[in-house]
Amino acid sequence: MTSTLFQPIKLRELSLPNRIVVSPMCQYSATDGTPGEWHLIHLGQLALSGVGLLCIEASAVEAIGRITPACLGLYSDDNETAFRGLITALRRQSDTPLAIQLAHAGRKASSHTPWDGGKLMAAEAGGWETIAPSALPFSPPEPPPRAMQAADLVRVRQAFVHAAQRAARLGIDAIELHAAHGYLLHEFLSPLSNQRSDAYGGSLENRMRFPLEVFTAVRKVWPESKPLGVRISASDWIEGGWDLAQSIELARRLKSAGCDWIDASSGGLAPEQKITPGPGYQVPFAEAIRKELGIPTIAVGLITEPKQAEDIIASGRADMVALARGMLYEPHWAWRAAAELGGQVRAPKQYWRAPPRGAEAIFRDAKVGQR
Ligand SMILES: Cc1cc2nc3c(=O)[nH]c(=O)nc-3n(C[C@H](O)[C@H](O)[C@H](O)COP(=O)(O)O)c2cc1C
């Protein structure tokens, strides 16, 4: 096989059969953070897709860290119990490696779901007071979040630790910490959202402190054999904001703290951002971080074509590619990629008769017999 996209990769003791990742995608379909039927159907479908890694959506580490009241969480025993049923069912039907993204939405919490407009949710509508490094709203007409006190820092750090311990008990294979898209950890990193005057604000060193503390605390309780990665926004796309040079410094520190990948996204911090999305527009971030530090990277953002994904991996610009919208549109994207690139995926035996003429070889170990 010559395709690099379909080469396995090992992250600590976890072997991914190929370099294709289902990017985390919020489903806004949970109740009190607890997954339900929708998650089984949605993740069940994606677990049959032949990808190398399926990352479960941003899951909040405390209730006020949910983006919306319908976001997933891993902060209560009820959450964990329902996750156990979900993971058990997925495991029975699929051997696709499973990751979970652990998150805190910070000042972007307490929002309406996208299909209800996505705006900040007022207390009367069921919203709550949000927290952030500084009392600066995402969008100035909004009321400001509450600036985190020392006790909040301790609580949130512990909440990440407890969620990681729950993930370990659930047998999840990998964790990605969400430090992108203007959520809490990103809010600490960016000088635009972090204007603290204590040890957690000001210099780059101080702004990185809380995200690095969270990382280190999680790494300590997450099994040594399992990988822990971080998604960052490599640029705020705003003058004077967080940028690639600072991202490289952060990635350097994360790497020495035992980080297994950097998932290089961008933006989401503030409405003033100026982004021109185009095919693979964030790939240069993954490339720069990988080339500078030699840490594995995930490229994400408008990667839609198998050949495009293959080129990213083959040219050494990233170690893995993540697809989000493309996977919703075409859940068996990896099958098509295997057919186009000469790769192979594992598919459920119930689907072994699926490949069109000429693509019969895409399913590893498939046998079809009839009398
Ligand atoms: C429905 C939807 C939900 C998303 N939820 C998350 C999320 O939970 N965590 C995250 O880091 N990014 C989230 N994203 C961003 C994607 O993971 C991805 O980075 C982005 O969509 C760009 O990739 P794409 O061009 O392949 O869609 C979401 C995107 C979509 C479309």
Short mmCIF file of C-alpha atoms and ligand atoms in Angstrom, two decimals:
data_model
loop_
_atom_site.label_atom_id
_atom_site.label_comp_id
_atom_site.label_asym_id
_atom_site.label_seq_id
_atom_site.Cartn_x
_atom_site.Cartn_y
_atom_site.Cartn_z
CA MET A 1 0.00 0.00 0.00
CA THR A 2 1.49 3.36 -0.95
CA SER A 3 -0.99 5.75 0.65
CA THR A 4 0.48 7.56 3.66
CA LEU A 5 -3.03 8.52 4.85
CA PHE A 6 -3.68 4.83 5.42
CA GLN A 7 -0.46 4.13 7.30
CA PRO A 8 -1.00 3.36 10.99
CA ILE A 9 0.35 5.68 13.66
CA LYS A 10 1.17 4.94 17.27
CA LEU A 11 0.50 7.45 20.03
CA ARG A 12 1.96 6.02 23.24
CA GLU A 13 0.40 2.52 23.38
CA LEU A 14 -2.56 3.44 21.17
CA SER A 15 -2.31 2.35 17.54
CA LEU A 16 -4.51 4.16 15.05
CA PRO A 17 -5.12 2.13 11.88
CA ASN A 18 -4.90 5.26 9.71
CA ARG A 19 -4.44 9.04 9.92
CA ILE A 20 -8.08 10.05 9.55
CA VAL A 21 -9.72 11.61 12.62
CA VAL A 22 -13.36 12.50 13.12
CA SER A 23 -13.08 16.01 14.55
CA PRO A 24 -15.07 16.68 17.73
CA MET A 25 -18.53 18.00 16.95
CA CYS A 26 -21.03 19.32 19.49
CA GLN A 27 -24.46 17.79 19.04
CA TYR A 28 -26.45 19.92 21.52
CA SER A 29 -28.48 16.82 22.34
CA ALA A 30 -27.62 16.01 25.92
CA THR A 31 -29.71 16.37 29.08
CA ASP A 32 -27.83 17.74 32.09
CA GLY A 33 -24.64 16.80 30.25
CA THR A 34 -25.78 13.19 29.84
CA PRO A 35 -25.58 11.49 26.45
CA GLY A 36 -28.69 9.82 25.08
CA GLU A 37 -30.06 7.98 22.08
CA TRP A 38 -28.88 10.61 19.62
CA HIS A 39 -25.27 10.11 20.69
CA LEU A 40 -25.54 6.37 20.19
CA ILE A 41 -26.94 6.83 16.69
CA HIS A 42 -24.53 9.60 15.70
CA LEU A 43 -21.37 8.11 17.20
CA GLY A 44 -22.49 4.62 16.24
CA GLN A 45 -22.60 5.64 12.60
CA LEU A 46 -19.19 7.30 12.80
CA ALA A 47 -17.71 4.31 14.64
CA LEU A 48 -18.48 2.23 11.54
CA SER A 49 -16.74 4.69 9.25
CA GLY A 50 -13.28 3.16 9.10
CA VAL A 51 -11.48 6.19 10.55
CA GLY A 52 -8.34 5.99 12.66
CA LEU A 53 -9.77 7.94 15.61
CA LEU A 54 -13.25 9.08 16.55
CA CYS A 55 -13.21 12.08 18.88
CA ILE A 56 -16.34 12.61 20.97
CA GLU A 57 -17.54 16.22 21.06
CA ALA A 58 -16.50 18.90 23.56
CA SER A 59 -17.62 17.52 26.91
CA ALA A 60 -17.77 19.98 29.76
CA VAL A 61 -15.87 19.33 32.95
CA GLU A 62 -18.41 21.25 35.05
CA ALA A 63 -22.02 22.23 34.40
CA ILE A 64 -21.28 25.95 33.97
CA GLY A 65 -18.60 24.99 31.44
CA ARG A 66 -21.19 23.79 28.92
CA ILE A 67 -21.61 25.97 25.85
CA THR A 68 -25.36 25.37 25.93
CA PRO A 69 -27.66 23.58 28.38
CA ALA A 70 -27.77 20.75 25.80
CA CYS A 71 -24.02 20.20 25.66
CA LEU A 72 -22.40 16.98 26.74
CA GLY A 73 -20.61 16.80 30.07
CA LEU A 74 -18.47 14.42 32.05
CA TYR A 75 -18.92 15.95 35.47
CA SER A 76 -21.54 13.81 37.25
CA ASP A 77 -22.12 10.19 38.12
CA ASP A 78 -25.22 10.26 35.90
CA ASN A 79 -23.10 11.49 32.98
CA GLU A 80 -20.58 8.72 33.59
CA THR A 81 -23.21 5.99 33.86
CA ALA A 82 -24.81 6.97 30.55
CA PHE A 83 -21.39 7.26 28.91
CA ARG A 84 -20.64 3.73 30.10
CA GLY A 85 -23.68 2.38 28.24
CA LEU A 86 -22.75 4.37 25.15
CA ILE A 87 -19.09 3.33 25.10
CA THR A 88 -19.99 -0.31 25.78
CA ALA A 89 -22.35 -0.37 22.80
CA LEU A 90 -19.80 1.31 20.53
CA ARG A 91 -17.10 -1.14 21.62
CA ARG A 92 -19.32 -4.13 20.96
CA GLN A 93 -19.82 -3.11 17.36
CA SER A 94 -16.57 -1.37 16.46
CA ASP A 95 -12.88 -1.38 17.27
CA THR A 96 -12.41 2.25 16.20
CA PRO A 97 -10.24 4.05 18.78
CA LEU A 98 -12.25 6.56 20.81
CA ALA A 99 -11.11 9.93 22.12
CA ILE A 100 -13.05 12.52 24.09
CA GLN A 101 -12.55 16.26 24.06
CA LEU A 102 -12.65 17.75 27.56
CA ALA A 103 -13.68 21.37 27.65
CA HIS A 104 -14.79 24.39 29.60
CA ALA A 105 -16.61 27.07 27.64
CA GLY A 106 -15.64 29.98 29.90
CA ARG A 107 -17.30 33.21 28.77
CA LYS A 108 -18.84 31.46 25.76
CA ALA A 109 -20.94 29.23 28.04
CA SER A 110 -24.63 29.80 28.71
CA SER A 111 -25.52 30.10 25.04
CA HIS A 112 -28.58 29.07 23.10
CA THR A 113 -28.13 26.12 20.75
CA PRO A 114 -27.24 27.10 17.17
CA TRP A 115 -30.72 26.16 15.99
CA ASP A 116 -32.13 28.57 18.59
CA GLY A 117 -29.87 31.39 17.40
CA GLY A 118 -26.71 30.68 19.42
CA LYS A 119 -26.83 33.93 21.42
CA LEU A 120 -26.02 34.40 25.10
CA MET A 121 -28.81 32.91 27.19
CA ALA A 122 -30.34 35.19 29.81
CA ALA A 123 -30.95 33.87 33.34
CA GLU A 124 -34.74 34.00 32.75
CA ALA A 125 -34.31 31.64 29.79
CA GLY A 126 -32.23 29.17 31.81
CA GLY A 127 -28.80 30.77 31.41
CA TRP A 128 -26.15 31.14 34.12
CA GLU A 129 -23.28 33.39 35.18
CA THR A 130 -20.19 32.56 33.17
CA ILE A 131 -16.57 32.68 34.28
CA ALA A 132 -13.42 33.79 32.47
CA PRO A 133 -9.91 34.99 33.24
CA SER A 134 -11.11 38.62 33.11
CA ALA A 135 -14.52 40.28 33.28
CA LEU A 136 -14.55 40.97 29.54
CA PRO A 137 -17.55 39.86 27.50
CA PHE A 138 -17.18 38.00 24.19
CA SER A 139 -19.22 40.69 22.49
CA PRO A 140 -19.38 44.03 24.34
CA PRO A 141 -23.16 44.53 24.58
CA GLU A 142 -23.28 41.26 26.52
CA PRO A 143 -22.95 41.32 30.31
CA PRO A 144 -19.38 40.45 31.34
CA PRO A 145 -18.37 37.07 32.77
CA ARG A 146 -17.16 36.91 36.35
CA ALA A 147 -13.36 37.05 36.63
CA MET A 148 -12.08 33.82 38.13
CA GLN A 149 -10.78 33.92 41.70
CA ALA A 150 -8.12 31.63 43.13
CA ALA A 151 -10.81 29.18 44.27
CA ASP A 152 -12.25 29.01 40.73
CA LEU A 153 -8.84 28.14 39.33
CA VAL A 154 -8.49 25.29 41.80
CA ARG A 155 -12.03 24.04 41.16
CA VAL A 156 -11.77 24.11 37.36
CA ARG A 157 -8.36 22.44 37.36
CA GLN A 158 -9.78 19.71 39.59
CA ALA A 159 -12.83 19.42 37.35
CA PHE A 160 -10.55 18.61 34.40
CA VAL A 161 -8.78 16.03 36.57
CA HIS A 162 -12.03 14.41 37.69
CA ALA A 163 -13.36 14.28 34.13
CA ALA A 164 -10.12 12.64 33.00
CA GLN A 165 -10.48 10.08 35.79
CA ARG A 166 -14.02 9.36 34.63
CA ALA A 167 -12.73 8.98 31.05
CA ALA A 168 -10.10 6.55 32.31
CA ARG A 169 -12.76 4.50 34.14
CA LEU A 170 -14.80 4.43 30.92
CA GLY A 171 -11.85 2.95 29.02
CA ILE A 172 -11.68 5.82 26.55
CA ASP A 173 -8.47 5.59 24.53
CA ALA A 174 -7.37 9.22 24.31
CA ILE A 175 -8.20 12.69 25.61
CA GLU A 176 -7.98 15.97 23.75
CA LEU A 177 -8.05 19.10 25.92
CA HIS A 178 -9.95 21.93 24.27
CA ALA A 179 -7.79 25.05 24.38
CA ALA A 180 -9.21 26.57 21.17
CA HIS A 181 -12.16 28.50 19.75
CA GLY A 182 -12.39 31.16 22.45
CA TYR A 183 -13.31 28.78 25.26
CA LEU A 184 -11.85 28.99 28.75
CA LEU A 185 -8.28 27.74 28.22
CA HIS A 186 -7.92 29.82 25.06
CA GLU A 187 -9.28 32.82 26.99
CA PHE A 188 -6.32 32.47 29.36
CA LEU A 189 -3.84 32.33 26.48
CA SER A 190 -4.98 35.35 24.52
CA PRO A 191 -3.95 38.81 25.72
CA LEU A 192 -7.26 40.09 24.35
CA SER A 193 -9.37 38.07 26.79
CA ASN A 194 -6.86 37.75 29.63
CA GLN A 195 -6.05 41.03 31.31
CA ARG A 196 -5.32 39.67 34.76
CA SER A 197 -2.69 41.31 36.88
CA ASP A 198 -1.79 38.19 38.91
CA ALA A 199 0.49 35.27 37.99
CA TYR A 200 -2.06 34.09 35.39
CA GLY A 201 -2.08 37.17 33.19
CA GLY A 202 0.26 39.60 31.47
CA SER A 203 3.38 37.91 30.09
CA LEU A 204 3.15 34.93 27.75
CA GLU A 205 4.54 32.79 30.57
CA ASN A 206 1.73 33.91 32.88
CA ARG A 207 -1.01 33.49 30.25
CA MET A 208 0.16 29.94 29.54
CA ARG A 209 0.27 29.07 33.24
CA PHE A 210 -3.32 27.91 33.78
CA PRO A 211 -3.63 25.83 30.57
CA LEU A 212 -0.26 24.22 31.37
CA GLU A 213 -1.33 23.53 34.96
CA VAL A 214 -4.49 21.88 33.70
CA PHE A 215 -2.51 19.82 31.20
CA THR A 216 0.00 18.67 33.81
CA ALA A 217 -2.72 17.82 36.34
CA VAL A 218 -4.62 15.77 33.76
CA ARG A 219 -1.46 14.06 32.52
CA LYS A 220 -0.77 12.95 36.09
CA VAL A 221 -4.04 11.03 36.43
CA TRP A 222 -4.47 9.88 32.82
CA PRO A 223 -2.90 6.44 32.31
CA GLU A 224 0.72 6.65 31.17
CA SER A 225 -0.03 4.30 28.24
CA LYS A 226 -2.75 6.58 26.82
CA PRO A 227 -2.22 9.68 24.70
CA LEU A 228 -3.28 13.18 25.70
CA GLY A 229 -3.44 15.87 23.01
CA VAL A 230 -4.46 19.51 22.93
CA ARG A 231 -6.52 21.47 20.42
CA ILE A 232 -5.42 25.07 20.11
CA SER A 233 -6.45 28.05 18.09
CA ALA A 234 -3.09 28.84 16.54
CA SER A 235 -4.22 32.39 15.79
CA ASP A 236 -6.96 34.73 16.98
CA TRP A 237 -6.81 36.35 13.53
CA ILE A 238 -6.87 39.69 15.37
CA GLU A 239 -4.05 42.23 15.54
CA GLY A 240 -2.41 42.07 18.99
CA GLY A 241 -3.99 38.70 19.80
CA TRP A 242 -2.73 35.14 20.18
CA ASP A 243 -0.67 34.06 17.19
CA LEU A 244 1.46 31.32 15.68
CA ALA A 245 4.69 32.38 17.43
CA GLN A 246 2.99 32.11 20.83
CA SER A 247 1.36 28.84 19.78
CA ILE A 248 4.79 27.40 19.04
CA GLU A 249 5.97 28.40 22.52
CA LEU A 250 2.89 26.81 24.07
CA ALA A 251 3.36 23.64 22.02
CA ARG A 252 7.01 23.48 23.10
CA ARG A 253 5.95 23.59 26.74
CA LEU A 254 3.15 21.09 26.17
CA LYS A 255 5.53 18.73 24.41
CA SER A 256 7.91 18.72 27.36
CA ALA A 257 4.94 18.14 29.68
CA GLY A 258 4.08 14.97 27.74
CA CYS A 259 1.61 16.17 25.13
CA ASP A 260 1.06 13.66 22.33
CA TRP A 261 -0.39 15.90 19.63
CA ILE A 262 -1.33 19.46 18.80
CA ASP A 263 -4.60 19.78 16.90
CA ALA A 264 -4.13 23.08 15.11
CA SER A 265 -7.36 24.98 14.65
CA SER A 266 -7.82 28.75 14.82
CA GLY A 267 -10.13 31.63 15.71
CA GLY A 268 -13.23 31.84 17.85
CA LEU A 269 -11.97 34.30 20.47
CA ALA A 270 -13.81 37.43 19.48
CA PRO A 271 -16.14 38.73 16.78
CA GLU A 272 -13.47 41.08 15.34
CA GLN A 273 -11.54 38.15 13.86
CA LYS A 274 -10.71 38.40 10.16
CA ILE A 275 -10.58 34.92 8.65
CA THR A 276 -10.70 33.92 5.03
CA PRO A 277 -11.41 30.21 5.09
CA GLY A 278 -10.35 28.23 2.05
CA PRO A 279 -9.27 24.64 1.40
CA GLY A 280 -6.80 23.55 4.10
CA TYR A 281 -6.44 27.13 5.39
CA GLN A 282 -5.22 26.02 8.84
CA VAL A 283 -2.73 23.43 7.56
CA PRO A 284 0.19 25.92 7.71
CA PHE A 285 -0.29 26.07 11.50
CA ALA A 286 -0.01 22.29 11.90
CA GLU A 287 2.96 22.34 9.55
CA ALA A 288 4.85 25.12 11.34
CA ILE A 289 4.37 23.54 14.78
CA ARG A 290 5.39 20.08 13.54
CA LYS A 291 8.45 21.38 11.71
CA GLU A 292 9.59 23.56 14.59
CA LEU A 293 9.11 21.04 17.39
CA GLY A 294 8.73 17.58 15.90
CA ILE A 295 5.50 17.05 17.88
CA PRO A 296 2.74 15.15 16.03
CA THR A 297 0.08 17.48 14.68
CA ILE A 298 -3.46 17.18 13.42
CA ALA A 299 -4.42 19.42 10.51
CA VAL A 300 -8.07 20.46 10.42
CA GLY A 301 -10.33 22.82 8.52
CA LEU A 302 -11.77 22.46 5.03
CA ILE A 303 -9.97 19.24 4.30
CA THR A 304 -12.51 17.59 2.06
CA GLU A 305 -10.73 15.60 -0.66
CA PRO A 306 -8.83 12.33 -0.24
CA LYS A 307 -5.99 13.53 -2.47
CA GLN A 308 -5.73 16.76 -0.44
CA ALA A 309 -5.54 14.75 2.80
CA GLU A 310 -2.98 12.38 1.31
CA ASP A 311 -0.78 15.29 0.21
CA ILE A 312 -0.87 16.83 3.71
CA ILE A 313 0.39 13.60 5.28
CA ALA A 314 2.76 12.61 2.47
CA SER A 315 4.46 16.02 2.44
CA GLY A 316 4.99 15.92 6.21
CA ARG A 317 2.79 18.91 6.94
CA ALA A 318 0.84 16.99 9.61
CA ASP A 319 0.63 13.50 11.06
CA MET A 320 -3.16 13.23 10.99
CA VAL A 321 -6.06 15.05 9.38
CA ALA A 322 -9.36 15.75 11.10
CA LEU A 323 -12.63 16.22 9.25
CA ALA A 324 -15.82 17.59 10.77
CA ARG A 325 -18.46 18.76 8.30
CA GLY A 326 -17.15 16.42 5.63
CA MET A 327 -17.85 13.48 7.95
CA LEU A 328 -21.43 14.58 8.57
CA TYR A 329 -21.95 14.95 4.85
CA GLU A 330 -20.30 11.69 3.96
CA PRO A 331 -19.83 9.44 7.01
CA HIS A 332 -18.05 6.85 4.86
CA TRP A 333 -15.57 9.39 3.53
CA ALA A 334 -12.74 7.09 4.62
CA TRP A 335 -14.12 4.34 2.37
CA ARG A 336 -14.07 6.64 -0.62
CA ALA A 337 -10.58 7.82 0.32
CA ALA A 338 -9.44 4.19 0.54
CA ALA A 339 -10.88 3.51 -2.92
CA GLU A 340 -9.23 6.60 -4.42
CA LEU A 341 -5.87 6.17 -2.71
CA GLY A 342 -5.51 2.39 -2.67
CA GLY A 343 -5.93 2.13 1.10
CA GLN A 344 -7.82 -0.29 3.28
CA VAL A 345 -10.21 0.18 6.19
CA ARG A 346 -11.96 -2.14 8.57
CA ALA A 347 -15.70 -2.27 7.94
CA PRO A 348 -18.47 -4.17 9.73
CA LYS A 349 -19.13 -7.55 8.14
CA GLN A 350 -22.76 -6.57 7.62
CA TYR A 351 -21.48 -4.00 5.05
CA TRP A 352 -18.90 -6.13 3.27
CA ARG A 353 -20.95 -6.24 0.08
CA ALA A 354 -20.95 -2.45 -0.23
CA PRO A 355 -17.91 -1.58 -2.37
CA PRO A 356 -18.65 -0.75 -5.98
CA ARG A 357 -16.93 -2.59 -8.80
CA GLY A 358 -13.23 -1.87 -8.84
CA ALA A 359 -13.14 -0.99 -5.12
CA GLU A 360 -13.61 -4.51 -3.75
CA ALA A 361 -10.23 -4.41 -1.98
CA ILE A 362 -10.97 -1.50 0.36
CA PHE A 363 -12.25 -3.64 3.24
CA ARG A 364 -9.54 -5.43 5.17
CA ASP A 365 -10.33 -9.13 5.81
CA ALA A 366 -13.68 -8.98 3.97
CA LYS A 367 -15.12 -12.26 2.72
CA VAL A 368 -18.41 -12.60 0.89
CA GLY A 369 -19.80 -16.06 0.33
CA GLN A 370 -23.14 -17.17 -1.07
CA ARG A 371 -24.62 -20.43 -2.16
C1 LIG B 1 -21.53 20.72 14.10
C2 LIG B 1 -20.15 21.12 14.52
C3 LIG B 1 -19.81 21.01 15.87
C4 LIG B 1 -18.50 21.33 16.29
N1 LIG B 1 -18.14 21.11 17.59
C5 LIG B 1 -16.84 21.20 17.95
C6 LIG B 1 -16.38 20.73 19.21
O1 LIG B 1 -17.13 20.14 20.00
N2 LIG B 1 -15.07 20.92 19.52
C7 LIG B 1 -14.20 21.50 18.65
O2 LIG B 1 -13.02 21.66 18.97
N3 LIG B 1 -14.60 21.90 17.42
C8 LIG B 1 -15.88 21.73 17.05
N4 LIG B 1 -16.26 22.05 15.78
C9 LIG B 1 -15.22 22.44 14.82
C10 LIG B 1 -14.73 21.21 14.05
O3 LIG B 1 -14.20 20.21 14.90
C11 LIG B 1 -13.70 21.59 12.97
O4 LIG B 1 -12.55 22.07 13.60
C12 LIG B 1 -14.23 22.63 11.99
O5 LIG B 1 -15.56 22.37 11.62
C13 LIG B 1 -13.37 22.70 10.72
O6 LIG B 1 -13.31 21.43 10.10
P1 LIG B 1 -14.19 21.07 8.80
O7 LIG B 1 -13.87 22.10 7.76
O8 LIG B 1 -13.74 19.68 8.43
O9 LIG B 1 -15.64 21.11 9.21
C14 LIG B 1 -17.55 21.79 15.35
C15 LIG B 1 -17.94 21.92 14.01
C16 LIG B 1 -19.20 21.57 13.60
C17 LIG B 1 -19.55 21.68 12.13
#
